Coordinates of C-alpha atoms in Angstrom, one line a residue:
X1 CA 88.8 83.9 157.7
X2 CA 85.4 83.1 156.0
X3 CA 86.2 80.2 153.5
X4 CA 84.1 80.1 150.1
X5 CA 82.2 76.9 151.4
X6 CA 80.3 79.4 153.8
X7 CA 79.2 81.7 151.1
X8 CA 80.4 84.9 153.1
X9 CA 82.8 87.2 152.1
X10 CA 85.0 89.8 153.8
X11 CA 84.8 93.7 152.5
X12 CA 88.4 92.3 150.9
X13 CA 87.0 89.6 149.1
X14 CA 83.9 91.9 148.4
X15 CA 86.2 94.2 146.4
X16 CA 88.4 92.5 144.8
X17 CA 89.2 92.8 141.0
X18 CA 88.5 90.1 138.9
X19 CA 91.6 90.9 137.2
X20 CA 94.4 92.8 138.5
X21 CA 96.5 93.1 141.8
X22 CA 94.1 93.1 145.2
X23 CA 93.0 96.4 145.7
X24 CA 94.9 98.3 148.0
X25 CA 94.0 98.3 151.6
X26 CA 93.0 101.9 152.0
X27 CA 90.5 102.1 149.3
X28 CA 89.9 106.1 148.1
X29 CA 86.6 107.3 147.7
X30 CA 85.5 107.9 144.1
X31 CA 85.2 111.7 143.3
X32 CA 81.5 113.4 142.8
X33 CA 81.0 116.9 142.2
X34 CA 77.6 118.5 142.4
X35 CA 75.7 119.5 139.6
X36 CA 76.7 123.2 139.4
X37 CA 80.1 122.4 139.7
X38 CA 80.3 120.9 135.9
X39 CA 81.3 123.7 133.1
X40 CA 81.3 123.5 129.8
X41 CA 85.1 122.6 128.1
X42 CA 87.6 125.3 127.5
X43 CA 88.2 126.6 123.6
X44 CA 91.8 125.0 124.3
X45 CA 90.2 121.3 125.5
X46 CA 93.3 119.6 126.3
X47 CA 91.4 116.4 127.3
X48 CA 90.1 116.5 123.4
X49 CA 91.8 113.9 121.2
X50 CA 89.9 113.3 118.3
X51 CA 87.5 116.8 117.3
X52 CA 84.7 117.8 118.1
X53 CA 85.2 115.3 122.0
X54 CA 84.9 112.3 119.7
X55 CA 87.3 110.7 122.1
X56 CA 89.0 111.9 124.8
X57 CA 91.5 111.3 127.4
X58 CA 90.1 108.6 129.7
X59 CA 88.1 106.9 126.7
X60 CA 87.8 103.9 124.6
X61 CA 86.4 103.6 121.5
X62 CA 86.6 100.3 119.3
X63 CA 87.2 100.4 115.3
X64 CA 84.5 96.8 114.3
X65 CA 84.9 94.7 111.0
X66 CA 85.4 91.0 109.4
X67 CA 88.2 89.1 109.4
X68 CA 90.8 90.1 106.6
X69 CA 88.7 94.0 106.0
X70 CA 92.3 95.7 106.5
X71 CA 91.3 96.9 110.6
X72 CA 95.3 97.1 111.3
X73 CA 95.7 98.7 107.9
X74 CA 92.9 101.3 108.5
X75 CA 94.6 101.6 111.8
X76 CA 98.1 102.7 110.6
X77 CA 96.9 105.0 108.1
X78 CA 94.8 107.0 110.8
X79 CA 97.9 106.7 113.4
X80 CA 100.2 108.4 110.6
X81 CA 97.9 110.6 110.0
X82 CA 96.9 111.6 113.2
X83 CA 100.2 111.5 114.1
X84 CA 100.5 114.7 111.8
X85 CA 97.5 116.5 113.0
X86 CA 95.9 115.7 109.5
X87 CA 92.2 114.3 109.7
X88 CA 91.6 110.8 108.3
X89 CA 88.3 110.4 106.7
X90 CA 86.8 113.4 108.3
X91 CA 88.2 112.7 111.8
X92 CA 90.4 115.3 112.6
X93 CA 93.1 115.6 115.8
X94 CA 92.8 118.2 117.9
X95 CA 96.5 118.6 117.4
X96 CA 99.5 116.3 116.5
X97 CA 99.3 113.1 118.5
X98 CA 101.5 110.5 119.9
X99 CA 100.3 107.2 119.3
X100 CA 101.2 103.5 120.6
X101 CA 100.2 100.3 118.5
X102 CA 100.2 97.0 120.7
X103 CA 99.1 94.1 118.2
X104 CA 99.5 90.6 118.0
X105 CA 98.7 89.4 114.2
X106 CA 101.4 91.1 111.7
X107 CA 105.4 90.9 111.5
X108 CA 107.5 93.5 110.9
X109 CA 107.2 92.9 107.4
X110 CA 103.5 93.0 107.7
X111 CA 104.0 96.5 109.1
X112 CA 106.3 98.0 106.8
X113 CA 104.2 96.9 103.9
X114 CA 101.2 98.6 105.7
X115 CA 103.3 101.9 106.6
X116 CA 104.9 102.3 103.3
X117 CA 101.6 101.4 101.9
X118 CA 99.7 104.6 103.1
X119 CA 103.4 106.5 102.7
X120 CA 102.5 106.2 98.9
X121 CA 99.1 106.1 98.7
X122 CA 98.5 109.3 100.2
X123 CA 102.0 110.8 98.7
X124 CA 103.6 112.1 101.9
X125 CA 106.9 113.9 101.3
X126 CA 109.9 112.1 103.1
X127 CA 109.1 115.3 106.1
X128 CA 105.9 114.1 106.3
X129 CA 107.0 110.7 107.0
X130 CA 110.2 111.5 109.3
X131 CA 107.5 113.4 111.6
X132 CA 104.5 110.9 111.6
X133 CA 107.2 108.0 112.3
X134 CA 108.6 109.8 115.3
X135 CA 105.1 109.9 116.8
X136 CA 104.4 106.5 116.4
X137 CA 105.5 103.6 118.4
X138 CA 104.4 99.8 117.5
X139 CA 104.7 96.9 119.9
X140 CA 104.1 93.3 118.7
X141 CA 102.7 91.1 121.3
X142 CA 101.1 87.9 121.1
X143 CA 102.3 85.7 123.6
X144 CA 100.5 87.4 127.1
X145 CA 97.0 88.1 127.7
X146 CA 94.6 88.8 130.5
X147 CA 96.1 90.2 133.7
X148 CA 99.9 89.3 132.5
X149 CA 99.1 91.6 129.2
X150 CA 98.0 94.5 131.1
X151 CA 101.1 94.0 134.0
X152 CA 103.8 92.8 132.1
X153 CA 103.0 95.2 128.7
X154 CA 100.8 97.9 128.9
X155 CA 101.9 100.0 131.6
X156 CA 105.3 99.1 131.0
X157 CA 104.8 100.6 127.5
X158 CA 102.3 103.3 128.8
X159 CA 104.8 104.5 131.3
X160 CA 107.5 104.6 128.7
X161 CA 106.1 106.2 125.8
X162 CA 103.6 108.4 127.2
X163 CA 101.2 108.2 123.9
X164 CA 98.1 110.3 123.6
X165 CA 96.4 107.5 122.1
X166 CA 96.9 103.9 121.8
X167 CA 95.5 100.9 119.6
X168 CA 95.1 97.4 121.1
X169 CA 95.0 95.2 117.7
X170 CA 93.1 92.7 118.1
X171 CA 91.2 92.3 121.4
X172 CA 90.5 88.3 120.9
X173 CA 94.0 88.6 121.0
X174 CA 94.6 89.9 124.5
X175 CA 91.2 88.9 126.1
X176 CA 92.5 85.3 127.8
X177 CA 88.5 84.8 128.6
X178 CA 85.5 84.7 126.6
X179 CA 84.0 86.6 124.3
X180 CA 80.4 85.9 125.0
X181 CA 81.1 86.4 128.9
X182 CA 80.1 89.6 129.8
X183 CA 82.0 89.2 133.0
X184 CA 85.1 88.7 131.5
X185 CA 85.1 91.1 128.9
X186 CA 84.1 94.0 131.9
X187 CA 87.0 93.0 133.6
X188 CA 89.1 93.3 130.8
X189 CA 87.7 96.7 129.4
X190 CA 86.4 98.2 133.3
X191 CA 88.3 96.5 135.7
X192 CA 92.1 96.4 133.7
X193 CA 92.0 99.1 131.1
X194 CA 90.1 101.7 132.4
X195 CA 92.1 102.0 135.3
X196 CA 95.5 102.5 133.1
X197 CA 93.8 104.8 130.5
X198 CA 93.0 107.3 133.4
X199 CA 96.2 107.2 135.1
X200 CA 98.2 108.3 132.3
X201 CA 95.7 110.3 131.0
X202 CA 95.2 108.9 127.7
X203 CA 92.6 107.1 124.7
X204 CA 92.6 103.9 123.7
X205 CA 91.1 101.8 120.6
X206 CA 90.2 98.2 120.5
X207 CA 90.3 96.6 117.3
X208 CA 87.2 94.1 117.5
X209 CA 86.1 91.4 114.9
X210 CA 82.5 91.2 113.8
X211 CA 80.7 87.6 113.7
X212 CA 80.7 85.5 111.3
X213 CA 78.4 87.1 108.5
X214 CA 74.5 86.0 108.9
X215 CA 72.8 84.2 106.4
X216 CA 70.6 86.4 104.2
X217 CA 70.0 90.1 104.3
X218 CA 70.1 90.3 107.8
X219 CA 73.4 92.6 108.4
X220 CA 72.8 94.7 105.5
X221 CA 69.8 95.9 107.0
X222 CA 70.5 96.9 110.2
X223 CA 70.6 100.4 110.8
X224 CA 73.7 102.6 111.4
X225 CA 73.0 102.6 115.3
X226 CA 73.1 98.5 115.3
X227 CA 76.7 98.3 113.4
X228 CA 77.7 99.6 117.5
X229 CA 76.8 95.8 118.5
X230 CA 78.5 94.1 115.3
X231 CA 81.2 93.3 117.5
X232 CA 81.6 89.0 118.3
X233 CA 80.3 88.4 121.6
X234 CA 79.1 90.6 124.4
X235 CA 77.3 93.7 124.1
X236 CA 79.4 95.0 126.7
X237 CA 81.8 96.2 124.0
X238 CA 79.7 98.7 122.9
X239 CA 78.3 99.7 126.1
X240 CA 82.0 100.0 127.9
X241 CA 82.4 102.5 124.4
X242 CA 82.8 106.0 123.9
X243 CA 82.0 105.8 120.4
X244 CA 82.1 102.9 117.8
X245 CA 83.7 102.7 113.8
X246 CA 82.4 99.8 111.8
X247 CA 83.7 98.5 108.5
X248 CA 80.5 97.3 107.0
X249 CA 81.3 95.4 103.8
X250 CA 79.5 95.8 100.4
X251 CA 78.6 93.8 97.0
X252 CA 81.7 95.0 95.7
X253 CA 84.9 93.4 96.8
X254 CA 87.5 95.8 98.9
X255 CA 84.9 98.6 98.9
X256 CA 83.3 99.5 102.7
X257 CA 80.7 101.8 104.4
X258 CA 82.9 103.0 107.6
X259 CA 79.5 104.0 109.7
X260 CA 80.4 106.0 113.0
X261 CA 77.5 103.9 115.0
X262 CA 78.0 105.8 118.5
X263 CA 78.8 109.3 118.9
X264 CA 78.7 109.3 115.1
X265 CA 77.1 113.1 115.0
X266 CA 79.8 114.5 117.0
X267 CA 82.0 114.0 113.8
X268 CA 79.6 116.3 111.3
X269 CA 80.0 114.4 108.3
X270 CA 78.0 115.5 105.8
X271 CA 76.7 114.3 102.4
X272 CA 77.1 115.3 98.9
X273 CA 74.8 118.2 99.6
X274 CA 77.1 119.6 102.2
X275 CA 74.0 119.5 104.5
X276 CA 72.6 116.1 104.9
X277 CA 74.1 115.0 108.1
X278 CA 74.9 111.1 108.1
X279 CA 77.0 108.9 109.8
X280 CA 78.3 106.9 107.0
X281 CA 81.6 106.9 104.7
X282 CA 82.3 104.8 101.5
X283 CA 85.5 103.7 101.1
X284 CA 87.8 101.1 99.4
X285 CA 91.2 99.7 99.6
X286 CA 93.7 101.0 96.8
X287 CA 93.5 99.6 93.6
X288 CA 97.6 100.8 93.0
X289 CA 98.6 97.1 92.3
X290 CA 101.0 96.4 95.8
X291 CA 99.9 100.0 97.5
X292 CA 98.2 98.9 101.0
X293 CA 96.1 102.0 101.7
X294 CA 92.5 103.2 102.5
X295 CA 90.3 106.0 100.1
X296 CA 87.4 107.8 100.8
X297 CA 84.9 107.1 97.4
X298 CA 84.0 110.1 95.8
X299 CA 79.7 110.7 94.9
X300 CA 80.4 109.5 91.2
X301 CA 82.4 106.8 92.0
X302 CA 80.0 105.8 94.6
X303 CA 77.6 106.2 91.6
X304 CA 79.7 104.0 89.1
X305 CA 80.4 102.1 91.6
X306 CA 76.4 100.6 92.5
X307 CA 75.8 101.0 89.0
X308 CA 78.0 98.0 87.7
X309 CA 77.4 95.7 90.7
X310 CA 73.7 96.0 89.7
X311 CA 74.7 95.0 86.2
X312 CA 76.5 92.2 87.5
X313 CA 73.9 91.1 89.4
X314 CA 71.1 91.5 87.0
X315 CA 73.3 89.7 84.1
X316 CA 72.3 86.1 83.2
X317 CA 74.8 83.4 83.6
X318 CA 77.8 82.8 81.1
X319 CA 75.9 80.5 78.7
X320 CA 72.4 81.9 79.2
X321 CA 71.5 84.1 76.9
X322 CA 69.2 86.6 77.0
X323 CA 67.2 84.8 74.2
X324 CA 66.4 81.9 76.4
X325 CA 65.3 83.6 79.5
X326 CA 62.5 85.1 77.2
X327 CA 61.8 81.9 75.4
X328 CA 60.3 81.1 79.1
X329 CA 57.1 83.6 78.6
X330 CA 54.5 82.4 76.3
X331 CA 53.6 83.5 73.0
X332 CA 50.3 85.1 73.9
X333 CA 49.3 86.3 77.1
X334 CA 51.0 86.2 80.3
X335 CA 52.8 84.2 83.0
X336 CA 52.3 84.5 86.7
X337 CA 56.2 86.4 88.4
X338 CA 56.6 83.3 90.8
X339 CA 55.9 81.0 87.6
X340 CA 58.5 82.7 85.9
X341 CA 61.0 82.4 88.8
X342 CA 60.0 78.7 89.2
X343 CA 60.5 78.3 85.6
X344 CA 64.2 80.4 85.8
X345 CA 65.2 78.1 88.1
X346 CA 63.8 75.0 87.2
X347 CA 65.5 75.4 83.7
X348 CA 68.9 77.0 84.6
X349 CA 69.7 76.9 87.5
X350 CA 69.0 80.7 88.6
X351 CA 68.2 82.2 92.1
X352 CA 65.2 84.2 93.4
X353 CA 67.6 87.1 93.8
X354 CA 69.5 87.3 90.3
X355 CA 65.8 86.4 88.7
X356 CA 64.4 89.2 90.0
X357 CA 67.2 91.3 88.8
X358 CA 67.4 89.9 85.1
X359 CA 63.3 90.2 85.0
X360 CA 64.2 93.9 86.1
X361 CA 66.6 94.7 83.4
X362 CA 64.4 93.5 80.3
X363 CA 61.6 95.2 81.6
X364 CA 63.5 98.4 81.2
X365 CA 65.4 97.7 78.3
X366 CA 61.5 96.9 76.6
X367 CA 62.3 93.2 75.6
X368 CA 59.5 91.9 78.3
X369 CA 56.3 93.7 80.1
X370 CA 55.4 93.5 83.0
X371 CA 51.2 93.1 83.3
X372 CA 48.3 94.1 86.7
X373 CA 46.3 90.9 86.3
X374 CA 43.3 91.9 88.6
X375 CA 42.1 89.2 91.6
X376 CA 39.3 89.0 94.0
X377 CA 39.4 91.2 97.2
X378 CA 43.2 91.2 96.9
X379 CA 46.1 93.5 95.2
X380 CA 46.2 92.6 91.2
X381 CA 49.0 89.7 90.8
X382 CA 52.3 90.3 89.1
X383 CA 52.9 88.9 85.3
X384 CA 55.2 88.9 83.1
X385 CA 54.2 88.9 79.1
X386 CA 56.2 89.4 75.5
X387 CA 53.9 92.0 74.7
X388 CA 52.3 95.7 76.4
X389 CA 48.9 94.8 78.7
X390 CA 45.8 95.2 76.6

């Protein structure tokens, strides 16, 4: 038999999982049809989990966000819901599902506090409860990953329970390689899990952590397409995806944009104007003091929302008045903006961004002025003045 110092391989070693058992050795042919052979789904798609083929059987999608967002949280509410055929957030079930949880990170007290959490935040009758419980199944697992998690507790659970869907919370959890290895994590996702999602014929989500946040703007602006690759580590995450849900954070603490990066348009969310398709949900943890649960943000208190983070971010410090920032411009004429900034700083202590915002807000509240001070061959420079232009 070849040995590896030779550098050949046998068609054994050749196919050979990564992960897993060896392969068996009578190894089937993967099916193919021809092109005229593929038909459109039936009205009753029994292979449709989450409407309109979101996800189906045979398909991963991963839920994204930081550390500490509320992923597992977000998790249970959907799985309750689901669980009653209800939508959550504008995903709806094509019909009541049965759902397995397999996580690593909370107790049973952890769990209980999230399932009687949503219980009351979203007011289900004891019925309601009775019903999503008996659909719901939670395993907590945290001491096997790799191979040993998919042998030794997925199929065992998968054969058991026979769930429509199931949640693998979180996948740093059951990985055992690395993150950044795009090797390992197709093994994982191609080479372990698809194999057990098609043979019994069911979907599965990964909950995945994002990075640590970047320095600067540099998250906020990426588009909702990009949130698919917020995930830490490979991009193979999001390519091995059917679709992708991202918890993008906010200025405001415990309020999120839930962005449906891949597949997003399959779920028609629309905005205000009933119209406007977009792929992008504000929403925010309860504020019932004890109550773990998710809400979608209404338009007006998305509105009221923005509207007092930007006074709290164009206030001056405790201890600055507004009176001093203005005792910064002279008495006649004007100062240059980056003079003013230089001088905002200099004296208290204040940041380009928060400058910026305070010079904003006495401009419109007509306690400063803003002045077009013309310059050679260039765009007039920005001042800023006690009184109108001349």
């Amino acid at each position: 038999m070849p040995t590896l110092n030779n550098h050949r391989r046998t068609r054994a070693d050749a196919t050979a999982p990564l992960f897993g058992a060896p392969p068996p050795d009578a190894i089937p042919l993967p099916p193919s049809k021809l092109l005229s052979e593929f038909t459109p789904p039936p009205p009753d798609n029994q292979k449709e989990l989450l409407k309109s083929r979101f996800l189906c059987r045979g398909g991963g999608m991963l839920l994204v966000g930081p550390t500490g967002a509320g992923k597992s949280s977000l998790a249970m509410q959907l799985s309750m819901l689901w669980a009653l055929g209800r939508e959550g957030f504008g995903i709806e079930p094509a019909r009541p599902l049965r759902i397995l949880i397999i996580q690593a990170e909370n107790d049973d007290h952890d769990m209980f506090d999230a399932m009687d959490g949503v219980r009351q935040g979203l007011g289900l009758s004891r019925d309601e409860w009775m019903r999503a419980s008996g659909n719901i199944r939670v395993c907590h697992e945290n001491s096997r990953s790799g191979p040993d998690f998919f042998a030794q507790v997925v199929r065992p659970l998968l054969a058991e329970f026979r769930p429509d869907l199931f949640f693998i919370d979180p996948a740093f959890g059951y990985l055992g390689g690395e993150t950044n290895n795009q090797g390992h994590v197709s093994a994982f996702l191609r080479n372990c899990l698809n194999p057990l999602i098609t043979e019994f014929d069911c979907g599965v989500i990964v909950n995945h952590h994002t990075n640590k946040p970047p320095t600067g703007e540099e998250k906020a602006g990426w588009s909702d397409a990009q949130m698919a690759y917020a995930g830490a580590g490979s991009a193979e995450w999001a390519n091995w995806s059917r679709a992708v849900l991202a918890l993008r954070g906010t200025k405001s603490y415990g309020v999120f944009d839930l962005v449906a990066a891949k597949r997003g348009e399959r779920l028609r969310w629309r905005e205000a104007d009933g119209a406007t398709l977009t792929f992008r949900k504000r929403i925010r943890h309860s504020r019932q003091d004890g109550v773990i649960c998710w809400h979608e943000m209404t338009a007006e208190e998305i509105a009221e929302e923005e509207a007092t983070q930007m006074t709290r971010t164009s206030d001056t410090p405790p201890g600055i008045s507004d009176e001093a920032v203005l005792e910064l411009l002279p008495e006649d004429g004007s100062v240059l903006k980056q003079a003013f900034r230089d001088a905002m700083r200099t004296r208290f202590d204040i940041g380009l961004h928060r400058a910026d915002n305070i010079a904003k807000r006495l401009v419109a509240e007509g306690r400063m002025f803003e002045w077009r001070v013309p310059q050679p061959r260039t765009q007039p420079a920005v001042h800023f003045a006690k009184t109108p232009q001349p």
